Amino acid sequence: MALRIGDILVEKKIITPEELALAIKEHQNTKEFLGQVLVRLNMITEEKLLKVLAEQQGITFLDLKELKINDNVIASVPAKFAWHYKIMPIRIDGNVLTVAISNPFDMWPVDDLETNLGYRVEISLAVASDIADAIKKYYGVGADTIERILAEAPQEEEKAGAAASQEKVQDLETGAEDASVVKLVNQILQQAISDRATDIHLEHYRNELILRYRVDGILYDTQVSENIRYLYPAIVSRIKVMANLNIVERRVPQDGRAKAKIGNKEYELRISIIPTLYGENIVIRVLSTLMLLSISDLGMEDEELEILEGILAKPHGIIFVTGPTGSGKTTTLYTCLSKLNTRERKIITIEDPVEYELRGVSQIQVNPKIDLTFATALRSILRHDPDVIMVGEVRDTETAQITIQTALTGHLVFSTIHTNTAAGGATRLIDMGIDPFLITSSVEAFIAQRLVRVICPECKAQVTDEKIDIGEAFPGIDAGAPFYRGAGCKACNSTGYKGRAGIYEILVMNAEIRKMVLEKASSDAIEHKARELGVKSLAHSGWEKVFAGVTTPEEAQRVTQIEE
């Protein structure tokens, strides 16, 4: 049999006789199926092999990505069978159940299914990874675990929340065979990390529990078994145990943190729980503990990088990064600190919360419960002789005043402030009650930023049947240049996007801008002057990314709210 399939592959010129001879030798040593050897040695793809095997065996090869499977088929085969046997039910015709498998020589799952479900089972072939994806898509994350927990003793729900809770770093890959809420929570976290999610949302409503992942800044619903709602109290308890929160308290918001491990990678989990009408809602922010931050990775154009490096070379002053929540401000600040983090400098940060750990940087976590605020911490750290200070956010007048006084005494200070544009930074400080003279004396630059989704490189395609009219509002941009979109593929989960890049507006406080701030000019007037001085707007930066093939017109418009 092994030689026969090998001969067929040679005859079809999929492999060479020399490759077949090498594979047979390996097959004789390892006792693997010849096909498995060919795939492992990269002589053939699994898909090509299965297509030939399907032809040889007289069965069908299926592309599961193109199939729509009916709900009644999914309901007829329990999730625990699909996960355990790595099969995907396709259709039911009378008493005949068709399932997709990836190994036509492994027939014991078929016998077990016939015995347990009462159907006559017919097989089709499909790629193993497509089967795994289909199981997740149709059954949901952790569906097999949910079924097993509910089938076992009721006390399992009660004790699961506290099980295996003492270690500081939770290893998500241990206890893989344990059907418990611990395993279920681990599966939810693992799937989020696998999908590149930055946030996990668990939302409880009257008759349902919704699980959503935020990927590249956009929230997506994640398929889960409707029975998960019966386990939600135990899930909440398990997450609280991981974050060292009060399990009994359900009436007030709670915040905590935990560490999770997958393989050799550790992740920081920031956990926030709030009470709602039908139970507690949970949001988990997923942060990699190992961040290699480089200024070149920020996505700035060469001209912008040159301006930023010039600002970083200044011995004192304040650099404010502005933008809404989730626009990448903290990452930009950390990147700037990494650039300045040398043995000759003392760097201290005050943050709420500390998102990433930076070696060689003294990081302070704000704690209002003990009156450790941005303002109180700032007063103390000046006695520690810092060269560079980062204040996570200027939220009030007191923090703004102390931050400015710190810069005036010879320190380089980084901070964030919530405004929509760079020009709005100065007017926001004036609104807080800061004297315009102090602003012009201390602030070196306002940097506004947003994050745009990057077109997936796997399915990126040039758009040829469409033109963009951006008028004359953005000088220097060739609107006739080609632009691109992502068609959607497995690599990007059919979204057409994979990853994010920054767009920036850097307003350096030169003599003309300082004069306008002293005169308490409006943010619109300052912005108009900035355009006259050649400062690129966020919209301008967005369109540059479009015609550089980084993002799409729709994404540039979504993020910057501009009109064509």
Short mmCIF file of C-alpha atoms in Angstrom, two decimals, residues 63 178 194 210 321 495 525 557:
data_model
loop_
_atom_site.label_atom_id
_atom_site.label_comp_id
_atom_site.label_asym_id
_atom_site.label_seq_id
_atom_site.Cartn_x
_atom_site.Cartn_y
_atom_site.Cartn_z
CA ASP A 63 -12.48 22.09 1.59
CA ASP A 178 -8.76 17.77 33.27
CA SER A 194 -3.82 32.36 19.38
CA ILE A 210 -21.34 36.52 25.21
CA VAL A 321 1.25 62.08 23.52
CA THR A 495 -10.88 40.15 7.98
CA ALA A 525 -6.70 78.39 15.07
CA GLN A 557 -11.45 57.15 7.19
#
